[in-house]
Amino acid sequence: MQTPTMTATGHQLPTALEPRNPGMALDLEWVRSAQANTSAIERRAKTLPGRRSVKKDYQAAWLCRAISCIDLTTLSGDDTQGRVQRLCAKARQPVRADILDALGMQGLTTGAICVYHDMIETAVDALAGSGIPVAAVSTGFPAGLSPFHLRVAEISESVKAGAQEIDIVITRRHVLQGNWQALYDEMRAFREACGEAHVKAILATGELGTLRNVARASLVCMMAGADFIKTSTGKEGVNATLPVSLVMIRAIRDYYDRTGYRIGYKPAGGISKAKDSLVYLSLIKDELGDRWLQPDLFRLGASSLLGDIERQLEHHVTGHYSANYRHALA
């Protein structure tokens, strides 16, 4: 990274708005032509952590940008209203006020809050007036194996409850069987059920078998109208990885080159360190350019990442690292 995406003395940029991807007819020739050179992709991915290095003010600026792109997430069976309210308070004030003041970053917030359907109303109330959207996981998350009509109905109910973004899960067997028409039809129905709410298509890449399948599933979901494509639910054995990210990002670039529509990208699961967020930001900058470094086109799905970023920012300001418990999320 040679230049920061946001200066440490600036303010968070307002969310930019792109023309929404309307989708297109399923182009099976394009889908079947998509390939993935696994060895080349893995070699490229291995170089990423060491190719870019930012220090001091530049690093602080990039970490602030990462915060603005976080989908702060709680998806646990023991979620309570109190936990969600505390998480929303953290989204509004992601870093201690004195640190933000020192950085000149007052007003910085996370990109969104992501919860189960049952906690949408609580999150919407807690975020009122903040401009922070609520994202809800849907369609039988995380397995996506509930009856189809119930998955569609779940989307509708979440939109009615106030969710502005819906994270859906695809049926993995459609990809594993190469049934691209079925995947397209499913994704199209989910997109229609979302209405004005933006839809993130979770591919669950750790369960798709090959990088070629990831590339093809990415294209099909975008053709069906996905606003974002997302790596994982966070519940799979393998979640976001750099090789998978490279494949999905290049599919996004290919789709943009052919259609003129920018699709967002969200890696999720296993991203817990500040240095990891810098690698993903540098990958986006290298492959897609600065425009994709805005929260309307890039999100980091994470629950513990923010705490580590806050520690790094405190060290930048004070010269000292604090204990993890001083930056608890909830």
CSV table of C-alpha atoms in Angstrom, one decimal:
chain,number,residue,atom,x,y,z
A,1,MET,CA,0.0,0.0,0.0
A,2,GLN,CA,1.6,3.2,-1.1
A,3,THR,CA,-1.2,5.6,0.0
A,4,PRO,CA,-3.9,5.4,2.7
A,5,THR,CA,-7.5,5.1,1.7
A,6,MET,CA,-8.4,7.6,4.5
A,7,THR,CA,-6.2,10.1,6.2
A,8,ALA,CA,-5.9,9.9,9.9
A,9,THR,CA,-7.0,13.5,10.1
A,10,GLY,CA,-10.1,13.0,8.0
A,11,HIS,CA,-13.6,11.9,8.8
A,12,GLN,CA,-15.4,8.8,7.7
A,13,LEU,CA,-16.7,9.3,4.2
A,14,PRO,CA,-20.4,9.0,3.6
A,15,THR,CA,-21.6,5.8,2.1
A,16,ALA,CA,-21.5,6.1,-1.7
A,17,LEU,CA,-24.3,4.8,-3.7
A,18,GLU,CA,-23.9,2.7,-6.9
A,19,PRO,CA,-26.6,1.8,-9.4
A,20,ARG,CA,-28.0,-1.4,-8.1
A,21,ASN,CA,-27.2,-4.6,-10.0
A,22,PRO,CA,-30.4,-5.6,-11.8
A,23,GLY,CA,-29.0,-9.0,-12.7
A,24,MET,CA,-29.1,-10.5,-16.2
A,25,ALA,CA,-30.2,-13.7,-18.0
A,26,LEU,CA,-28.2,-16.7,-17.0
A,27,ASP,CA,-25.2,-17.0,-19.4
A,28,LEU,CA,-24.2,-20.6,-19.1
A,29,GLU,CA,-21.4,-20.2,-21.7
A,30,TRP,CA,-19.8,-17.5,-19.5
A,31,VAL,CA,-20.3,-19.6,-16.4
A,32,ARG,CA,-18.8,-22.8,-17.8
A,33,SER,CA,-15.8,-20.9,-19.2
A,34,ALA,CA,-14.8,-19.7,-15.7
A,35,GLN,CA,-11.7,-21.5,-14.6
A,36,ALA,CA,-9.3,-21.3,-11.6
A,37,ASN,CA,-5.6,-22.1,-11.8
A,38,THR,CA,-5.3,-23.3,-8.2
A,39,SER,CA,-1.5,-23.5,-8.0
A,40,ALA,CA,-1.1,-20.0,-9.4
A,41,ILE,CA,-3.9,-18.6,-7.2
A,42,GLU,CA,-2.3,-20.1,-4.1
A,43,ARG,CA,1.2,-18.8,-5.0
A,44,ARG,CA,-0.3,-15.3,-5.4
A,45,ALA,CA,-2.1,-15.6,-2.1
A,46,LYS,CA,1.0,-16.6,-0.2
A,47,THR,CA,2.7,-13.4,-1.3
A,48,LEU,CA,0.0,-11.1,-0.1
A,49,PRO,CA,0.8,-10.8,3.6
A,50,GLY,CA,4.4,-9.7,2.9
A,51,ARG,CA,3.9,-7.5,-0.1
A,52,ARG,CA,2.3,-4.5,1.5
A,53,SER,CA,3.4,-2.8,4.7
A,54,VAL,CA,2.0,0.4,6.2
A,55,LYS,CA,3.3,2.1,9.4
A,56,LYS,CA,2.4,4.9,11.7
A,57,ASP,CA,-0.2,7.4,10.5
A,58,TYR,CA,-0.8,5.4,7.3
A,59,GLN,CA,-1.5,2.2,9.3
A,60,ALA,CA,-3.9,4.1,11.6
A,61,ALA,CA,-5.7,5.5,8.5
A,62,TRP,CA,-6.1,2.0,7.0
A,63,LEU,CA,-7.3,0.6,10.3
A,64,CYS,CA,-10.0,3.3,10.6
A,65,ARG,CA,-11.1,2.4,7.1
A,66,ALA,CA,-11.3,-1.3,8.1
A,67,ILE,CA,-13.6,-0.3,11.1
A,68,SER,CA,-15.9,1.6,8.7
A,69,CYS,CA,-16.3,-1.6,6.7
A,70,ILE,CA,-16.9,-4.1,9.5
A,71,ASP,CA,-20.2,-5.9,9.8
A,72,LEU,CA,-20.2,-6.2,13.6
A,73,THR,CA,-21.7,-9.6,14.2
A,74,THR,CA,-23.3,-11.7,16.9
A,75,LEU,CA,-24.9,-15.0,15.7
A,76,SER,CA,-25.0,-17.1,18.8
A,77,GLY,CA,-27.8,-19.3,20.2
A,78,ASP,CA,-27.5,-17.4,23.6
A,79,ASP,CA,-27.8,-13.9,22.1
A,80,THR,CA,-29.9,-11.6,24.3
A,81,GLN,CA,-31.4,-8.2,23.8
A,82,GLY,CA,-28.8,-6.8,26.2
A,83,ARG,CA,-25.9,-8.3,24.2
A,84,VAL,CA,-27.3,-6.9,21.0
A,85,GLN,CA,-27.9,-3.5,22.5
A,86,ARG,CA,-24.3,-3.4,23.8
A,87,LEU,CA,-23.0,-4.4,20.4
A,88,CYS,CA,-25.0,-1.6,18.7
A,89,ALA,CA,-23.5,0.8,21.2
A,90,LYS,CA,-20.1,-0.4,20.1
A,91,ALA,CA,-21.0,0.1,16.5
A,92,ARG,CA,-21.9,3.7,17.2
A,93,GLN,CA,-18.7,4.2,19.2
A,94,PRO,CA,-16.3,1.6,17.9
A,95,VAL,CA,-13.2,3.1,19.5
A,96,ARG,CA,-12.8,5.1,22.7
A,97,ALA,CA,-13.6,8.7,22.3
A,98,ASP,CA,-10.2,10.0,23.4
A,99,ILE,CA,-8.5,7.8,20.8
A,100,LEU,CA,-10.8,9.0,18.0
A,101,ASP,CA,-10.2,12.6,19.1
A,102,ALA,CA,-6.5,12.2,18.9
A,103,LEU,CA,-6.9,10.7,15.4
A,104,GLY,CA,-9.3,13.4,14.3
A,105,MET,CA,-11.8,10.6,13.5
A,106,GLN,CA,-14.9,11.7,15.5
A,107,GLY,CA,-18.0,10.1,14.1
A,108,LEU,CA,-16.4,6.9,12.9
A,109,THR,CA,-18.8,3.9,13.0
A,110,THR,CA,-18.9,0.4,11.8
A,111,GLY,CA,-20.5,-0.5,8.5
A,112,ALA,CA,-23.4,-2.5,9.9
A,113,ILE,CA,-24.7,-4.8,12.6
A,114,CYS,CA,-25.4,-8.4,11.7
A,115,VAL,CA,-27.9,-10.4,13.7
A,116,TYR,CA,-30.4,-13.2,13.5
A,117,HIS,CA,-34.0,-12.3,12.6
A,118,ASP,CA,-35.2,-12.5,16.2
A,119,MET,CA,-32.9,-9.6,17.1
A,120,ILE,CA,-33.6,-7.2,14.2
A,121,GLU,CA,-36.2,-5.1,16.1
A,122,THR,CA,-33.8,-4.7,19.1
A,123,ALA,CA,-30.9,-3.7,16.8
A,124,VAL,CA,-33.1,-1.3,14.8
A,125,ASP,CA,-34.2,0.5,17.9
A,126,ALA,CA,-30.7,0.6,19.3
A,127,LEU,CA,-29.3,2.1,16.1
A,128,ALA,CA,-32.1,4.7,15.5
A,129,GLY,CA,-30.7,7.9,14.1
A,130,SER,CA,-27.2,6.5,13.6
A,131,GLY,CA,-27.4,5.7,9.9
A,132,ILE,CA,-25.9,2.3,10.6
A,133,PRO,CA,-27.9,-0.4,8.8
A,134,VAL,CA,-29.0,-3.7,10.3
A,135,ALA,CA,-28.2,-6.9,8.4
A,136,ALA,CA,-30.0,-10.1,9.1
A,137,VAL,CA,-28.9,-13.6,8.2
A,138,SER,CA,-31.7,-15.5,6.5
A,139,THR,CA,-32.8,-18.5,4.4
A,140,GLY,CA,-32.2,-21.2,7.0
A,141,PHE,CA,-28.8,-19.8,8.0
A,142,PRO,CA,-26.3,-21.4,8.2
A,143,ALA,CA,-27.1,-24.7,6.4
A,144,GLY,CA,-29.8,-23.3,4.1
A,145,LEU,CA,-31.8,-26.6,4.1
A,146,SER,CA,-35.2,-25.5,5.4
A,147,PRO,CA,-38.1,-25.7,2.9
A,148,PHE,CA,-37.8,-23.2,0.1
A,149,HIS,CA,-41.0,-21.3,0.7
A,150,LEU,CA,-40.0,-20.8,4.4
A,151,ARG,CA,-36.6,-19.4,3.3
A,152,VAL,CA,-38.3,-16.9,1.0
A,153,ALA,CA,-40.8,-16.0,3.7
A,154,GLU,CA,-38.0,-15.5,6.3
A,155,ILE,CA,-36.5,-12.9,4.0
A,156,SER,CA,-39.8,-11.1,3.7
A,157,GLU,CA,-40.3,-11.1,7.5
A,158,SER,CA,-36.8,-9.8,8.1
A,159,VAL,CA,-37.3,-6.9,5.7
A,160,LYS,CA,-40.7,-6.1,7.4
A,161,ALA,CA,-38.9,-6.0,10.7
A,162,GLY,CA,-36.5,-3.4,9.5
A,163,ALA,CA,-33.4,-5.2,8.1
A,164,GLN,CA,-31.8,-3.1,5.3
A,165,GLU,CA,-29.5,-5.9,4.3
A,166,ILE,CA,-30.1,-9.6,4.0
A,167,ASP,CA,-27.4,-12.2,4.1
A,168,ILE,CA,-28.7,-15.3,2.4
A,169,VAL,CA,-27.1,-18.8,2.1
A,170,ILE,CA,-27.2,-20.7,-1.2
A,171,THR,CA,-28.0,-24.4,-1.6
A,172,ARG,CA,-24.5,-25.9,-1.9
A,173,ARG,CA,-25.7,-29.0,-3.7
A,174,HIS,CA,-26.7,-26.9,-6.7
A,175,VAL,CA,-23.0,-25.9,-7.1
A,176,LEU,CA,-21.6,-29.4,-6.3
A,177,GLN,CA,-23.9,-30.9,-9.0
A,178,GLY,CA,-23.3,-28.1,-11.5
A,179,ASN,CA,-27.0,-27.3,-11.5
A,180,TRP,CA,-26.5,-23.6,-12.4
A,181,GLN,CA,-30.1,-23.0,-13.5
A,182,ALA,CA,-31.4,-24.1,-10.1
A,183,LEU,CA,-28.8,-21.8,-8.3
A,184,TYR,CA,-29.8,-18.9,-10.5
A,185,ASP,CA,-33.5,-19.4,-10.0
A,186,GLU,CA,-33.0,-19.7,-6.2
A,187,MET,CA,-30.9,-16.6,-6.0
A,188,ARG,CA,-33.3,-14.7,-8.2
A,189,ALA,CA,-36.2,-15.6,-5.9
A,190,PHE,CA,-34.2,-14.4,-2.9
A,191,ARG,CA,-33.4,-11.1,-4.6
A,192,GLU,CA,-37.0,-10.5,-5.4
A,193,ALA,CA,-38.1,-11.2,-1.8
A,194,CYS,CA,-35.5,-8.7,-0.5
A,195,GLY,CA,-37.2,-5.8,-2.4
A,196,GLU,CA,-35.3,-2.6,-1.6
A,197,ALA,CA,-33.1,-4.4,1.0
A,198,HIS,CA,-29.7,-5.3,-0.4
A,199,VAL,CA,-28.8,-9.0,-0.6
A,200,LYS,CA,-25.5,-10.6,0.2
A,201,ALA,CA,-25.1,-14.1,-1.2
A,202,ILE,CA,-23.2,-16.4,1.1
A,203,LEU,CA,-21.4,-19.1,-0.9
A,204,ALA,CA,-20.1,-21.1,2.0
A,205,THR,CA,-16.9,-21.6,0.0
A,206,GLY,CA,-15.4,-24.1,2.4
A,207,GLU,CA,-18.1,-26.5,1.3
A,208,LEU,CA,-18.0,-26.0,-2.5
A,209,GLY,CA,-15.1,-28.4,-3.2
A,210,THR,CA,-13.0,-26.4,-5.7
A,211,LEU,CA,-11.9,-22.9,-6.6
A,212,ARG,CA,-13.5,-23.3,-10.0
A,213,ASN,CA,-16.8,-24.0,-8.3
A,214,VAL,CA,-16.3,-20.8,-6.3
A,215,ALA,CA,-15.7,-18.8,-9.5
A,216,ARG,CA,-18.8,-20.2,-11.2
A,217,ALA,CA,-21.1,-19.8,-8.2
A,218,SER,CA,-19.9,-16.2,-7.8
A,219,LEU,CA,-20.9,-15.4,-11.4
A,220,VAL,CA,-24.3,-17.1,-11.2
A,221,CYS,CA,-25.2,-15.2,-8.0
A,222,MET,CA,-24.2,-11.9,-9.6
A,223,MET,CA,-26.2,-12.7,-12.7
A,224,ALA,CA,-29.2,-13.4,-10.5
A,225,GLY,CA,-28.9,-9.9,-8.9
A,226,ALA,CA,-26.8,-10.3,-5.8
A,227,ASP,CA,-25.6,-6.9,-4.4
A,228,PHE,CA,-22.7,-8.6,-2.6
A,229,ILE,CA,-21.0,-12.0,-2.7
A,230,LYS,CA,-19.8,-13.3,0.7
A,231,THR,CA,-17.4,-16.1,1.5
A,232,SER,CA,-18.8,-17.9,4.4
A,233,THR,CA,-21.4,-18.1,7.2
A,234,GLY,CA,-18.5,-18.3,9.8
A,235,LYS,CA,-19.9,-21.7,10.8
A,236,GLU,CA,-18.0,-23.9,8.3
A,237,GLY,CA,-14.8,-25.7,9.0
A,238,VAL,CA,-13.0,-23.4,6.5
A,239,ASN,CA,-14.2,-19.8,6.2
A,240,ALA,CA,-12.6,-16.8,4.5
A,241,THR,CA,-9.2,-17.5,2.9
A,242,LEU,CA,-7.0,-15.4,0.6
A,243,PRO,CA,-7.2,-17.9,-2.4
A,244,VAL,CA,-11.0,-17.9,-2.2
A,245,SER,CA,-11.0,-14.1,-1.9
A,246,LEU,CA,-8.8,-13.8,-5.0
A,247,VAL,CA,-11.1,-15.9,-7.0
A,248,MET,CA,-14.3,-14.1,-5.9
A,249,ILE,CA,-12.7,-10.7,-6.4
A,250,ARG,CA,-11.7,-11.5,-9.9
A,251,ALA,CA,-15.2,-12.7,-10.7
A,252,ILE,CA,-16.5,-9.4,-9.4
A,253,ARG,CA,-14.0,-7.6,-11.7
A,254,ASP,CA,-15.0,-9.7,-14.7
A,255,TYR,CA,-18.7,-9.0,-14.0
A,256,TYR,CA,-18.0,-5.3,-13.8
A,257,ASP,CA,-16.0,-5.3,-17.0
A,258,ARG,CA,-18.8,-7.0,-18.9
A,259,THR,CA,-21.9,-5.3,-17.3
A,260,GLY,CA,-20.7,-2.0,-15.8
A,261,TYR,CA,-22.2,-2.9,-12.4
A,262,ARG,CA,-20.1,-3.0,-9.2
A,263,ILE,CA,-20.8,-5.9,-6.9
A,264,GLY,CA,-19.7,-5.8,-3.2
A,265,TYR,CA,-17.4,-8.3,-1.5
A,266,LYS,CA,-17.5,-9.6,2.1
A,267,PRO,CA,-15.0,-12.1,3.5
A,268,ALA,CA,-16.3,-13.5,6.8
A,269,GLY,CA,-15.2,-16.0,9.4
A,270,GLY,CA,-11.7,-16.2,11.0
A,271,ILE,CA,-10.7,-12.6,10.5
A,272,SER,CA,-9.7,-11.6,14.0
A,273,LYS,CA,-6.5,-9.6,13.8
A,274,ALA,CA,-5.8,-6.1,12.7
A,275,LYS,CA,-3.1,-7.2,10.4
A,276,ASP,CA,-5.5,-9.5,8.6
A,277,SER,CA,-7.8,-6.6,7.8
A,278,LEU,CA,-4.9,-4.8,6.2
A,279,VAL,CA,-4.1,-7.7,4.0
A,280,TYR,CA,-7.7,-7.8,2.8
A,281,LEU,CA,-7.8,-4.1,2.2
A,282,SER,CA,-4.6,-4.3,0.2
A,283,LEU,CA,-6.0,-7.2,-1.9
A,284,ILE,CA,-9.1,-5.1,-2.7
A,285,LYS,CA,-7.0,-2.1,-3.6
A,286,ASP,CA,-4.7,-4.1,-5.9
A,287,GLU,CA,-7.4,-6.1,-7.7
A,288,LEU,CA,-10.4,-3.8,-7.8
A,289,GLY,CA,-9.2,-0.3,-7.0
A,290,ASP,CA,-10.0,2.4,-4.5
A,291,ARG,CA,-13.7,2.6,-5.3
A,292,TRP,CA,-14.2,-0.8,-3.7
A,293,LEU,CA,-12.7,0.4,-0.4
A,294,GLN,CA,-16.0,2.0,0.6
A,295,PRO,CA,-18.5,0.3,3.0
A,296,ASP,CA,-21.1,0.1,0.2
A,297,LEU,CA,-18.8,-2.3,-1.7
A,298,PHE,CA,-16.6,-3.9,0.9
A,299,ARG,CA,-17.4,-5.4,4.3
A,300,LEU,CA,-15.5,-7.5,6.8
A,301,GLY,CA,-17.7,-10.0,8.6
A,302,ALA,CA,-16.3,-10.2,12.1
A,303,SER,CA,-17.0,-10.3,15.8
A,304,SER,CA,-13.6,-10.0,17.5
A,305,LEU,CA,-11.6,-8.0,14.9
A,306,LEU,CA,-12.7,-4.6,16.2
A,307,GLY,CA,-11.1,-5.2,19.6
A,308,ASP,CA,-7.7,-5.9,18.1
A,309,ILE,CA,-7.9,-2.9,15.8
A,310,GLU,CA,-8.8,-0.7,18.8
A,311,ARG,CA,-5.7,-2.0,20.7
A,312,GLN,CA,-3.5,-1.1,17.7
A,313,LEU,CA,-5.0,2.4,17.4
A,314,GLU,CA,-4.5,3.0,21.2
A,315,HIS,CA,-0.8,1.9,20.7
A,316,HIS,CA,-0.5,4.4,17.8
A,317,VAL,CA,-1.8,7.2,20.0
A,318,THR,CA,-0.2,6.4,23.4
A,319,GLY,CA,2.8,4.2,22.6
A,320,HIS,CA,1.4,1.5,24.9
A,321,TYR,CA,-0.6,-1.7,24.4
A,322,SER,CA,-3.5,-2.2,26.7
A,323,ALA,CA,-5.1,-5.5,27.9
A,324,ASN,CA,-7.7,-7.1,25.7
A,325,TYR,CA,-10.4,-6.7,28.4
A,326,ARG,CA,-10.2,-2.9,28.1
A,327,HIS,CA,-11.7,-3.2,24.6
A,328,ALA,CA,-14.5,-5.7,25.2
A,329,LEU,CA,-17.3,-5.8,22.6
A,330,ALA,CA,-20.2,-6.8,24.7
